[in-house]
Each structure stands twice: as C-alpha cells, then as structure tokens.
Amino acid sequence: MIAPTITYHEFRGSNDVLRNPRAASPRERTKRASILTALTLFLPGGAQITAGSRSLGRIALAVTVGCWFLLLLGITMYFTMRSVLLSALTQPFIMWTGSIILVALGIGWLVLWLDTFRLIRFSQLAPGFKPIIAVILVLLTALTSGGLAYAGHLLNDARNALAGIFGEGAAVQAEDGRYNFLLLGADAGEGREGLRPDSIHVISVNQATSETIIVSIPRNFQNAQFAEGSPMREIYPNGYNCGNECIINFLYTEVHNSYSHLYPEAQDPGAAAMMDAASGTLDLAIHGYVMVDMGGFSELIDAMGGITVESGGWVPYRGRHPETNQWGNRWFEPGTLELDGSDALSFARSRTHSNDYNRIQRQQCVQQAMIGQFTPQTLLTRFTEIMAAGENIVETDLPQAQLGSLLDLAVDAQDHTPQRLTLGAPDFGSAGDLFSTYPDFDQIHARVDELIANEGEDDDAPSAQEPQEQTEPESPEEAADSEGEPPGPTPEHTDPAVAEDEPGEQQTAEASELTQPDGSPLTELYLIEAQQRGEIGILEQAASTNGECSPGN
C-alpha cells in the first residue's frame, strides 16, 4: 500500500492557524481572533496580509506607514518649527484637505474592520467567545472609524468658523519687535444708541520672547490722542477733548454715525478709530483689533461649561430674588463663585456702588479664568458649541494667515506672567485724582516704556506694576491751582451710566469685616433690603473690594 504524498505547501497550510483555522483547537481560534483584532487596531492592513487579501493589506499598510510618518513629522515640527506647522495647519485649503483625508481614512478603516469580521470566521469560534469578540469589534470600529470621521467633521466646522471670524490678506509685520492688538468688549446695552466698547485693552506681545503687557483703558478715559496719520486728527487735532461728550467709548459710535467716510477701506470704521486712539494714547503701533460682543459673551462661557472665580467683595447685579423669584437687585457673595455665561457677564459688567477700576479688574479676572480653564478636554467635548459661539460674537481685522504665528506666540506666552497697567487708579494715583479725566500722556508713555524695559528681568515678580504712591485727593481749589483748569468732569453727562463711573472717595473697610447692626455677618438678603431702604453707605462699603478677584481652579 502506497502512502499518500503530502507536499510542503499542503503541510504548511494545514498547520498555519492564522490562514487556515479549520484544524485549529478552540483555544487557538480564540487566540487567532484576538491577534487579527489587535493587528487591525494597531497596524491596519496587518490582518489582511496575515490571513486575507495581501493586496488590500499592502495598500492599507502603506497608508498606515504614511500616517505614522506624517504624525512623527508633525511632532518633530512642533518642537522645532512650531510656527511653520501651526501656520500650515490653519490655512483654509489644508484644513479642507485634512477633513477630506480624515473622512477617507475613517471609511478605509471601516472596510478593514468589516474584512476582519469576515476573516475571524465567527462560526468556528467557541460559543462563549462569540458575543465578547463581537462587542469588542463593534466598539473598536466606532472608536477608530467613527472617531476619524467625527474629527474630519470638526475640522471642517473649524475651517468654516475661522473663515467667518478672520479676514483675508497677508500677515502683518511686528514693529520694534512687538505685536500690539486692541481687544474690545462691545455692548449695545439698554437705552443706548448703537454699539459701545465698554472693555478696552491693548495686548502687547514681544515677538522674540512672547512676554506680554496688558494695558487697560477705562471706558470714561478723556482726551485720548490720535496716532500720526489718523484721519481723526483733522476733526480733533488736540485729541478727543470735548469733555464728557468725548469719553473714549463714545468714539466708536460717533465715528460710525458721522465719520465713517474717513476710513473708506476699513471693514469697521469705529474699530479703526479706536485703534488710532489707543495707538496715540500709548505711543504704540496697533496692528489689529479683536472685538467681542458682550451680549453674546455668555454663549461662549456656556459653551465652555462655565468658569470659576474667587471674588474678594460683594458684587451687585440684576437678577431674580432668591426667595420671591421676582426680578430685581441681587448680590454675588465674596468667595468661590461658579458662574454660567449670564452670571459671568453680570459679574464682569457690574459697576453699581463701585467704579470703573474695580470693573476693569473683574473683567481681567474673567478673561484669565476663561483662558486658564479652557482645557483640551473642554475643547474636545464642546468643540462645536465653542466654534459656533466664537463665530457669532467675535469680529477681527486680523488675517487668517496670521493665526498660526499668533497661536505660536500664545503657547509661549503661557510661560510668562503678563505685566498689567491701568490708565487710572491704582496705577496712576488714587481714584480721587481723576487721572482718566485729565491724563498725563508723558507719564503714560514713560510707564509703558518702563514695562517694556522690565521684560525678562523677573518672571516671578508681581504681574502688575507697583501703583504710584497714593495721596489724599486735592481740594477743588488746589486742583484748580495745580491743573490750571476746573477739576473733575463737567456735569453735562449724556449717558446716566457715565455718572456712575466717576470714582468717589474709596471706602477703607474690608467687605469681610462688615457686619449687620446686630453683629452678624452680611448676607445677600440684608444688602437687598438695605438697597431698598436707600442705605448707600453700607452698599458702597460692601462693594468697595469687589475688584479683588482671581481665577479659580
């Protein structure tokens, strides 16, 4: 009897469990299914080369290697050529191409998973293992293919949002090694004619070191100077100096109503005039502006899931009574506050029973809280909401071509504590000195130059410049003799809100030390009742320290 002849290939095939699992034991088939699943997850195309269509596997493996190469190249560029990488990734065409590629990769990975389902051969698996491997494959398919497709969708949303926020054109060049931008918080409040920027800040960034200076200009700042070459110098050759009719936040509306023809090429003539005023006042070239609509500001904070701040004083606002639910006066208590968008806007806006300087400090605090609490987890989980909110409330003349270099500066700037300066109390005398009404521009320029000169000396130093020594306010007669002009603003206010901004005598009592007549601590209900009774003194004392604010954890 002649024994049957078995070729080498037949022998090898019968023992190749991965490609021919028929003769394998249940344990070996389970191990085979696990290997094919792991290959498709970590080395897409590996399962097909091992146990399926080698041509499909080679194509998938080539794509996989290309993706790993691009990822490693991106990581290398982030640490060596970050500005170039970010500039490339924020270009509209590259973002559009990237979204298409991500969706295509998701579809390709889905094809590989479906083929892996086939290669595993569920009919040959042990009964108890079938549902386990099925659930694992479904979850991994959703995680990988679904994740790539969703990433492509988000990238396309980001492209559309950035196109709606940023303009076209070439990137602007730094001047004297600095980028200077005007940040405006605009508000079309009740009883107002047109939009007004109530929050005015100049952000100056050192191009080489990314160190940052933030200069805050009070909304009731008067006599603002215009930069050389500004068309507004034809109207106000000596600065914006017509008294209370010419506080700086009126400039935006006035230019829109009467002088927009002076800025024929500007997409927002009011913002262009505000840039000229900030430039002349600080003696800094302003390269662009970003304006946030404070009316939609709450949308962005809600999209982030809220913010946390530490408040040092009582902050009045309008809301629903905690007991009766009727609309009226409310107070934020000192301490840790968890704020949604509406509450954060009320907290930042409030100036009743205090002044603009406390308000500026709270605005800066809210801005820092937003930046500090804007985590990658928040961005990933709320990306669509954040992009939609940003597109609705942000206006800027900065070109999208500038975005990459600005992001690069922003990353480096997080390593430095910004220096801060307010054009008024406490950085320029006390609140009673009325520096914002009668500013000394030589002092302002000197302080800005000092901040620039101090860059890099001590990053652990306090972020704000030490305020000038505060002295007792001069009497009206002394002020008239020293200034050569009547002290204080004139009474012809056209906006009742401006009158509230005029700083009065500062209360010295700490809000935490104030008590009710019976010695018990202050409560919100007591302050509401005191407000109804017209007891202004206790209200001003309670609000006197509400500028003390820091971002929460």
Coordinates of C-alpha atoms in Angstrom, one line a residue:
M1 CA 0.0 0.0 0.0
I2 CA 1.4 3.3 -1.0
A3 CA 1.2 6.2 1.5
P4 CA -0.3 9.4 0.1
T5 CA 2.1 12.1 -0.8
I6 CA 1.8 15.5 1.1
T7 CA 3.5 18.5 -0.4
Y8 CA 5.3 21.1 1.7
H9 CA 2.7 23.8 0.9
E10 CA -0.2 21.4 1.9
F11 CA 1.6 20.6 5.1
R12 CA 2.3 24.3 5.9
G13 CA -1.3 25.3 5.1
S14 CA -2.7 22.7 7.4
N15 CA -0.6 24.0 10.2
D16 CA -1.0 27.7 9.5
V17 CA -3.6 28.5 12.1
L18 CA -3.9 32.2 11.0
R19 CA -4.7 31.4 7.4
N20 CA -6.4 28.0 7.9
P21 CA -8.1 27.8 11.3
R22 CA -10.2 24.7 10.4
A23 CA -7.8 22.2 12.0
A24 CA -7.1 24.5 15.0
S25 CA -8.4 23.9 18.5
P26 CA -11.0 26.3 20.1
R27 CA -8.3 27.9 22.1
E28 CA -6.1 28.5 19.0
R29 CA -9.1 30.0 17.2
T30 CA -9.8 32.4 20.1
K31 CA -6.1 33.4 20.1
R32 CA -6.3 33.9 16.3
A33 CA -9.3 36.2 16.6
S34 CA -7.6 38.3 19.2
I35 CA -4.4 38.6 17.0
L36 CA -6.4 39.7 14.0
T37 CA -8.3 42.2 16.0
A38 CA -5.1 43.7 17.5
L39 CA -3.5 43.9 14.1
T40 CA -6.4 45.8 12.6
L41 CA -6.3 48.2 15.6
F42 CA -2.6 48.9 15.9
L43 CA -1.4 48.1 12.4
P44 CA -4.3 48.5 9.9
G45 CA -3.7 46.1 7.0
G46 CA -1.7 43.6 9.1
A47 CA -4.7 41.3 9.5
Q48 CA -5.2 41.2 5.7
I49 CA -1.5 40.5 5.0
T50 CA -1.5 37.7 7.6
A51 CA -4.8 36.0 6.9
G52 CA -6.6 37.7 4.0
S53 CA -6.1 39.6 0.8
R54 CA -2.4 40.6 0.7
S55 CA -3.0 43.2 -2.0
L56 CA -5.6 45.0 0.2
G57 CA -3.3 44.6 3.2
R58 CA -0.3 46.1 1.4
I59 CA -2.3 49.2 0.4
A60 CA -3.6 49.6 3.9
L61 CA -0.2 49.1 5.4
A62 CA 1.3 51.7 3.1
V63 CA -1.3 54.2 4.1
T64 CA -0.7 53.3 7.8
V65 CA 3.0 53.8 7.5
G66 CA 2.4 57.1 5.7
C67 CA 0.1 58.3 8.5
W68 CA 2.7 57.4 11.2
F69 CA 5.3 59.2 9.2
L70 CA 3.2 62.4 9.0
L71 CA 2.4 62.1 12.7
L72 CA 6.0 61.8 13.6
L73 CA 6.9 64.7 11.2
G74 CA 4.2 66.8 12.9
I75 CA 5.6 66.1 16.4
T76 CA 9.1 66.9 15.3
M77 CA 8.0 70.2 13.6
Y78 CA 6.0 71.1 16.7
F79 CA 9.2 71.1 18.8
T80 CA 11.5 72.5 16.1
M81 CA 9.3 74.6 13.6
R82 CA 6.1 75.1 15.5
S83 CA 5.2 78.4 13.9
V84 CA 5.5 76.9 10.4
L85 CA 3.4 73.9 11.4
L86 CA 0.7 76.0 13.0
S87 CA 0.6 78.4 10.1
A88 CA 0.2 75.5 7.7
L89 CA -2.5 73.7 9.7
T90 CA -4.6 76.9 10.0
Q91 CA -4.7 77.5 6.2
P92 CA -8.3 77.0 4.8
F93 CA -7.2 74.7 1.9
I94 CA -5.1 72.5 4.2
M95 CA -8.0 72.3 6.8
W96 CA -10.4 71.4 4.0
T97 CA -8.0 68.8 2.6
G98 CA -7.4 67.4 6.1
S99 CA -11.1 67.0 6.7
I100 CA -11.4 65.0 3.5
I101 CA -8.4 62.8 4.3
L102 CA -9.8 62.1 7.8
V103 CA -13.1 61.0 6.5
A104 CA -11.5 58.9 3.8
L105 CA -9.2 57.2 6.5
G106 CA -12.3 56.5 8.6
I107 CA -14.0 54.9 5.6
G108 CA -10.9 52.9 4.8
W109 CA -10.5 51.7 8.4
L110 CA -14.2 50.7 8.4
V111 CA -13.6 48.5 5.3
L112 CA -10.7 46.8 7.1
W113 CA -12.8 46.1 10.2
L114 CA -15.6 44.6 8.1
D115 CA -13.0 42.4 6.4
T116 CA -11.6 41.5 9.8
F117 CA -15.1 40.4 10.8
R118 CA -15.0 38.0 7.8
L119 CA -11.5 36.7 8.5
I120 CA -12.3 35.9 12.1
R121 CA -14.9 33.3 11.0
F122 CA -17.4 33.6 13.8
S123 CA -18.9 30.2 13.0
Q124 CA -15.7 28.5 14.1
L125 CA -15.3 30.3 17.4
A126 CA -16.2 28.9 20.8
P127 CA -19.9 29.8 21.6
G128 CA -19.0 31.7 24.7
F129 CA -16.4 33.9 23.0
K130 CA -18.6 34.9 20.0
P131 CA -20.5 37.8 21.8
I132 CA -17.3 39.0 23.5
I133 CA -15.3 39.4 20.3
A134 CA -18.4 40.9 18.5
V135 CA -18.9 43.6 21.1
I136 CA -15.1 44.4 21.1
L137 CA -15.1 44.7 17.3
V138 CA -18.1 47.0 17.3
L139 CA -16.7 49.2 19.9
L140 CA -13.3 49.4 18.2
T141 CA -14.9 50.2 14.9
A142 CA -16.9 53.0 16.4
L143 CA -13.8 54.3 18.2
T144 CA -11.5 54.3 15.2
S145 CA -13.5 54.7 12.1
G146 CA -16.2 56.8 13.8
G147 CA -13.6 58.9 15.6
L148 CA -11.8 59.7 12.4
A149 CA -15.0 60.7 10.6
Y150 CA -16.0 62.9 13.5
A151 CA -12.6 64.5 13.6
G152 CA -13.0 65.4 9.9
H153 CA -16.4 66.9 10.7
L154 CA -14.9 69.0 13.5
L155 CA -12.0 70.2 11.3
N156 CA -14.4 71.3 8.6
D157 CA -16.5 73.1 11.2
A158 CA -13.4 74.8 12.5
R159 CA -12.5 75.9 8.9
N160 CA -15.9 77.5 8.4
A161 CA -15.8 79.2 11.8
L162 CA -12.3 80.6 11.3
A163 CA -13.3 81.8 7.8
G164 CA -16.2 83.6 9.4
I165 CA -14.0 85.3 12.1
F166 CA -10.8 86.1 10.3
G167 CA -10.2 88.0 7.1
E168 CA -8.0 87.5 4.1
G169 CA -4.8 89.2 3.2
A170 CA -1.1 88.9 4.2
A171 CA 0.1 88.6 7.8
V172 CA 1.0 91.9 9.5
Q173 CA 4.6 92.6 10.5
A174 CA 5.8 93.3 14.0
E175 CA 7.1 96.8 14.8
D176 CA 10.0 97.4 17.1
G177 CA 9.9 93.6 17.8
R178 CA 6.3 93.8 19.1
Y179 CA 2.8 92.9 18.1
N180 CA 0.2 95.2 19.6
F181 CA -3.5 94.3 19.4
L182 CA -6.6 96.1 20.6
L183 CA -9.2 93.9 22.5
L184 CA -12.6 95.4 22.7
G185 CA -15.6 94.2 24.7
A186 CA -18.6 95.8 22.9
D187 CA -22.1 96.3 24.3
A188 CA -25.3 97.6 22.8
G189 CA -26.9 98.0 26.2
E190 CA -30.5 99.0 27.0
G191 CA -31.1 102.7 26.5
R192 CA -28.0 103.2 24.3
E193 CA -27.7 104.4 20.7
G194 CA -25.5 102.0 18.9
L195 CA -22.7 99.7 20.0
R196 CA -20.1 100.9 22.5
P197 CA -16.8 99.2 23.6
D198 CA -17.0 99.2 27.4
S199 CA -14.0 97.0 27.8
I200 CA -10.8 98.3 26.2
H201 CA -7.5 96.6 26.5
V202 CA -4.2 96.7 24.5
I203 CA -2.3 93.4 24.4
S204 CA 1.4 94.0 23.5
V205 CA 3.5 90.8 22.9
N206 CA 7.3 90.6 22.5
Q207 CA 7.9 88.8 19.2
A208 CA 11.1 87.2 20.4
T209 CA 10.3 86.3 24.0
S210 CA 6.5 86.1 23.9
E211 CA 6.3 88.2 27.1
T212 CA 3.0 90.1 27.3
I213 CA 1.9 93.5 28.6
I214 CA -1.8 94.2 29.1
V215 CA -2.8 97.9 29.3
S216 CA -6.4 98.6 30.3
I217 CA -8.1 101.9 29.2
P218 CA -11.1 102.9 31.3
R219 CA -14.3 103.5 29.3
N220 CA -14.6 107.0 30.6
F221 CA -11.0 108.0 29.6
Q222 CA -10.9 111.5 28.2
N223 CA -8.6 113.5 25.9
A224 CA -7.4 110.4 24.1
Q225 CA -4.7 111.2 21.5
F226 CA -4.8 110.0 17.9
A227 CA -1.8 108.5 16.2
E228 CA 0.0 110.5 13.5
G229 CA -1.6 110.0 10.2
S230 CA -5.0 109.3 11.7
P231 CA -7.9 111.0 9.8
M232 CA -9.5 111.8 13.2
R233 CA -6.7 114.3 13.8
E234 CA -8.5 116.5 11.2
I235 CA -11.5 116.6 13.5
Y236 CA -9.8 116.6 16.9
P237 CA -6.3 118.0 16.3
N238 CA -5.6 118.2 20.1
G239 CA -7.1 114.8 20.9
Y240 CA -10.6 113.6 21.7
N241 CA -11.1 116.6 24.1
C242 CA -14.6 117.9 24.1
G243 CA -15.3 116.9 27.7
N244 CA -17.8 114.3 28.8
E245 CA -19.1 114.1 25.2
C246 CA -15.7 112.6 24.3
I247 CA -15.1 109.8 26.7
I248 CA -13.3 107.1 24.7
N249 CA -16.1 104.6 24.4
F250 CA -18.3 107.2 22.7
L251 CA -15.7 107.4 19.9
Y252 CA -16.8 104.1 18.3
T253 CA -20.4 105.2 17.8
E254 CA -19.5 108.8 16.8
V255 CA -17.2 107.6 14.0
H256 CA -19.9 105.1 12.7
N257 CA -22.5 107.9 12.8
S258 CA -20.6 110.8 11.4
Y259 CA -17.1 110.0 10.2
S260 CA -17.1 106.5 8.6
H261 CA -16.1 108.2 5.3
L262 CA -12.7 108.9 6.8
Y263 CA -12.0 105.2 6.9
P264 CA -13.1 104.1 3.4
E265 CA -11.1 100.9 3.4
A266 CA -11.8 99.8 6.9
Q267 CA -14.4 96.9 7.4
D268 CA -15.3 98.6 10.8
P269 CA -14.5 102.4 10.8
G270 CA -15.3 102.6 14.5
A271 CA -12.8 100.0 15.5
A272 CA -10.2 101.6 13.2
A273 CA -10.7 104.9 15.0
M274 CA -10.4 103.1 18.4
M275 CA -7.1 101.7 17.2
D276 CA -5.9 105.2 16.3
A277 CA -6.9 106.5 19.7
A278 CA -5.2 103.6 21.6
S279 CA -2.1 104.0 19.4
G280 CA -1.7 107.7 20.0
T281 CA -2.5 107.4 23.7
L282 CA 0.1 104.7 24.4
D283 CA 2.6 105.7 21.7
L284 CA 2.4 102.1 20.3
A285 CA 1.6 101.0 16.8
I286 CA -1.6 98.9 16.9
H287 CA -1.6 96.0 14.3
G288 CA -5.2 94.9 14.6
Y289 CA -8.2 94.5 16.8
V290 CA -10.4 91.8 18.2
M291 CA -13.9 92.8 19.2
V292 CA -16.1 90.5 21.4
D293 CA -19.8 91.2 21.5
M294 CA -20.5 91.2 25.2
G295 CA -24.2 90.5 24.5
G296 CA -23.1 87.1 23.1
F297 CA -20.2 86.7 25.6
S298 CA -22.3 84.4 27.8
E299 CA -22.7 82.0 24.9
L300 CA -19.0 81.3 24.8
I301 CA -18.8 80.7 28.6
D302 CA -21.8 78.4 28.5
A303 CA -20.2 76.5 25.6
M304 CA -17.2 76.1 27.9
G305 CA -19.3 74.8 30.7
G306 CA -18.9 77.9 32.9
I307 CA -16.0 79.4 34.8
T308 CA -14.8 79.6 38.4
V309 CA -13.5 82.8 40.1
E310 CA -12.5 83.9 43.6
S311 CA -14.2 87.2 44.5
G312 CA -12.9 89.5 47.2
G313 CA -16.1 91.6 47.7
W314 CA -19.8 91.8 47.2
V315 CA -20.8 92.4 43.5
P316 CA -24.3 93.9 42.8
Y317 CA -26.2 92.8 39.7
R318 CA -29.8 92.4 38.5
G319 CA -31.5 89.0 38.8
R320 CA -34.3 87.1 40.3
H321 CA -34.8 87.4 44.1
P322 CA -33.6 84.2 45.8
E323 CA -36.9 83.9 47.7
T324 CA -39.6 85.6 45.8
N325 CA -38.2 84.9 42.3
Q326 CA -39.1 88.5 41.3
W327 CA -36.7 90.5 39.1
G328 CA -34.7 93.0 41.0
N329 CA -31.4 93.6 42.8
R330 CA -29.0 90.7 43.6
W331 CA -25.5 90.4 45.1
F332 CA -22.7 87.9 44.3
E333 CA -21.1 86.9 47.7
P334 CA -17.3 87.1 48.3
G335 CA -15.6 83.7 47.9
T336 CA -15.6 81.0 45.3
L337 CA -18.2 81.6 42.5
E338 CA -19.3 79.1 39.9
L339 CA -20.6 81.3 37.0
D340 CA -22.5 80.4 33.9
G341 CA -22.5 82.7 31.0
S342 CA -25.2 85.0 32.1
D343 CA -23.8 85.3 35.7
A344 CA -20.2 85.8 34.4
L345 CA -21.4 88.7 32.2
S346 CA -23.2 90.3 35.1
F347 CA -20.2 89.8 37.3
A348 CA -17.8 91.4 34.8
R349 CA -20.2 94.3 33.9
S350 CA -21.2 95.5 37.4
R351 CA -20.1 99.0 38.4
T352 CA -23.0 100.0 40.7
H353 CA -21.8 101.2 44.1
S354 CA -18.1 100.9 42.9
N355 CA -16.2 102.3 39.9
D356 CA -14.8 101.5 36.6
Y357 CA -11.4 100.5 38.1
N358 CA -13.0 97.6 40.1
R359 CA -14.9 96.7 37.0
I360 CA -11.7 96.5 34.9
Q361 CA -10.1 94.2 37.4
R362 CA -13.1 91.9 37.3
Q363 CA -13.1 91.9 33.5
Q364 CA -9.4 90.9 33.6
C365 CA -10.2 88.2 36.1
V366 CA -13.0 86.7 34.0
Q367 CA -10.7 86.8 30.9
Q368 CA -7.9 85.0 32.9
A369 CA -10.4 82.4 34.2
M370 CA -11.6 81.7 30.6
I371 CA -8.1 81.2 29.4
G372 CA -6.9 79.2 32.4
Q373 CA -9.9 77.0 32.4
F374 CA -10.0 76.4 28.6
T375 CA -8.6 72.9 28.7
P376 CA -8.1 70.4 25.8
Q377 CA -10.8 68.3 27.4
T378 CA -13.2 71.2 27.2
L379 CA -12.3 71.9 23.5
L380 CA -12.8 68.2 22.5
T381 CA -16.1 67.7 24.3
R382 CA -17.6 71.1 23.4
F383 CA -15.9 71.9 20.2
T384 CA -19.0 72.5 18.1
E385 CA -20.6 74.8 20.7
I386 CA -17.4 76.8 21.2
M387 CA -16.8 77.3 17.5
A388 CA -20.4 78.4 16.9
A389 CA -20.3 80.8 19.8
G390 CA -17.0 82.2 18.7
E391 CA -18.2 82.8 15.2
N392 CA -21.2 84.6 16.5
I393 CA -19.5 87.0 18.9
V394 CA -16.0 87.7 17.6
E395 CA -15.0 90.3 14.9
T396 CA -11.5 91.0 13.9
D397 CA -9.5 92.5 11.1
L398 CA -6.6 90.1 11.6
P399 CA -6.0 87.8 8.6
Q400 CA -6.2 84.1 8.9
A401 CA -2.7 83.9 7.6
Q402 CA -1.7 85.5 10.9
L403 CA -3.4 82.8 13.0
G404 CA -0.5 80.3 13.1
S405 CA 2.1 82.8 14.3
L406 CA -0.3 84.2 16.9
L407 CA -1.1 80.7 18.2
D408 CA 2.7 80.1 18.4
L409 CA 3.1 83.3 20.5
A410 CA 0.1 82.3 22.7
V411 CA 1.7 79.0 23.5
D412 CA 5.0 80.6 24.5
A413 CA 3.2 83.4 26.4
Q414 CA 1.7 80.9 28.8
D415 CA 5.2 80.5 30.3
H416 CA 5.3 84.2 31.4
T417 CA 3.2 86.2 33.8
P418 CA 1.9 89.3 32.0
Q419 CA 2.6 92.7 33.2
R420 CA -0.5 94.9 33.7
L421 CA -1.2 98.6 33.7
T422 CA -4.5 100.5 34.1
L423 CA -4.7 104.1 32.9
G424 CA -6.1 105.3 36.2
A425 CA -6.3 104.2 39.8
P426 CA -4.4 102.4 41.3
D427 CA -1.5 102.6 38.8
F428 CA -1.8 106.4 38.4
G429 CA -2.7 107.8 41.8
S430 CA -5.9 107.3 43.8
A431 CA -9.4 107.2 42.4
G432 CA -9.9 110.8 43.5
D433 CA -7.1 112.1 41.4
L434 CA -9.2 111.9 38.2
F435 CA -6.3 110.8 36.1
S436 CA -8.6 109.3 33.5
T437 CA -10.3 112.7 33.1
Y438 CA -7.0 114.7 32.9
P439 CA -4.4 112.1 31.8
D440 CA -0.7 112.9 31.7
F441 CA 0.5 111.3 28.4
D442 CA 4.2 111.8 29.2
Q443 CA 3.6 109.7 32.4
I444 CA 1.7 107.1 30.3
H445 CA 4.4 106.8 27.7
A446 CA 7.0 106.6 30.4
R447 CA 5.2 103.8 32.2
V448 CA 4.7 101.8 29.0
D449 CA 8.4 102.2 28.2
E450 CA 9.2 101.0 31.7
L451 CA 7.1 97.9 31.3
I452 CA 8.8 97.1 28.0
A453 CA 12.3 97.7 29.6
N454 CA 11.4 95.4 32.5
E455 CA 10.6 92.4 30.3
G456 CA 12.7 89.4 31.2
E457 CA 14.0 90.8 34.4
D458 CA 12.0 88.7 36.8
D459 CA 9.2 86.4 35.6
D460 CA 8.2 85.6 39.2
A461 CA 7.6 89.3 40.0
P462 CA 4.0 90.5 40.5
S463 CA 2.2 90.9 37.3
A464 CA 1.2 94.5 37.8
Q465 CA 3.4 97.4 38.2
E466 CA 3.5 98.8 41.7
P467 CA 1.0 101.7 41.9
Q468 CA 2.2 105.1 42.4
E469 CA 2.1 106.4 46.0
Q470 CA -1.4 107.4 46.7
T471 CA -2.0 110.7 48.2
E472 CA -5.1 112.4 49.6
P473 CA -7.2 114.0 46.8
E474 CA -6.7 117.7 46.3
S475 CA -9.5 120.0 47.2
P476 CA -11.2 121.7 44.2
E477 CA -9.3 124.9 44.9
E478 CA -5.9 123.1 45.0
A479 CA -6.7 121.1 41.9
A480 CA -7.7 124.3 40.0
D481 CA -4.4 126.0 41.0
S482 CA -2.3 122.9 40.1
E483 CA -4.0 121.9 36.9
G484 CA -4.9 125.4 35.6
E485 CA -8.4 124.2 34.7
P486 CA -11.6 123.2 36.6
P487 CA -11.2 119.9 38.4
G488 CA -13.4 116.9 37.7
P489 CA -15.7 116.3 34.8
T490 CA -18.3 118.7 33.7
P491 CA -21.9 117.9 34.7
E492 CA -23.3 117.6 31.2
H493 CA -23.4 113.8 31.0
T494 CA -25.5 112.4 28.2
D495 CA -25.4 108.8 29.4
P496 CA -26.5 108.1 33.0
A497 CA -24.1 105.2 33.2
V498 CA -21.1 107.5 32.8
A499 CA -22.0 109.4 36.0
E500 CA -21.8 106.1 37.9
D501 CA -18.2 105.7 36.7
E502 CA -16.9 108.8 38.4
P503 CA -14.7 107.5 41.2
G504 CA -15.6 108.8 44.6
E505 CA -13.8 108.5 47.9
Q506 CA -12.6 104.9 48.5
Q507 CA -14.0 103.0 51.4
T508 CA -11.4 101.7 53.7
A509 CA -13.4 99.0 55.5
E510 CA -12.9 95.5 54.2
A511 CA -16.0 93.8 53.0
S512 CA -15.2 90.7 55.0
E513 CA -15.2 92.9 58.2
L514 CA -18.6 94.4 57.6
T515 CA -21.5 93.2 59.7
Q516 CA -25.2 93.8 60.2
P517 CA -26.3 96.1 63.1
D518 CA -26.7 93.0 65.4
G519 CA -23.1 92.0 64.7
S520 CA -23.9 89.1 62.4
P521 CA -22.2 88.7 59.0
L522 CA -23.6 90.4 56.0
T523 CA -26.0 88.4 53.8
E524 CA -27.3 89.0 50.3
L525 CA -30.9 89.4 51.7
Y526 CA -29.7 92.1 54.1
L527 CA -28.0 94.0 51.3
I528 CA -31.1 93.7 49.1
E529 CA -33.2 95.2 52.0
A530 CA -30.6 97.9 52.6
Q531 CA -30.7 98.8 48.9
Q532 CA -34.5 99.1 49.2
R533 CA -34.1 101.4 52.2
G534 CA -31.6 103.5 50.3
E535 CA -28.7 102.9 52.8
I536 CA -26.0 103.7 50.2
G537 CA -23.1 103.8 52.7
I538 CA -23.2 100.1 53.6
L539 CA -23.7 99.2 50.0
E540 CA -20.6 101.1 48.8
Q541 CA -18.5 99.6 51.7
A542 CA -19.7 96.1 50.7
A543 CA -18.8 96.7 47.0
S544 CA -15.5 98.6 47.7
T545 CA -13.3 95.5 47.5
N546 CA -15.1 93.7 44.6
G547 CA -12.2 94.5 42.3
E548 CA -10.2 91.9 44.2
C549 CA -10.7 88.8 42.0
S550 CA -8.6 85.9 40.9
P551 CA -9.4 82.9 38.6
G552 CA -10.5 79.8 40.4
N553 CA -9.1 76.3 40.0

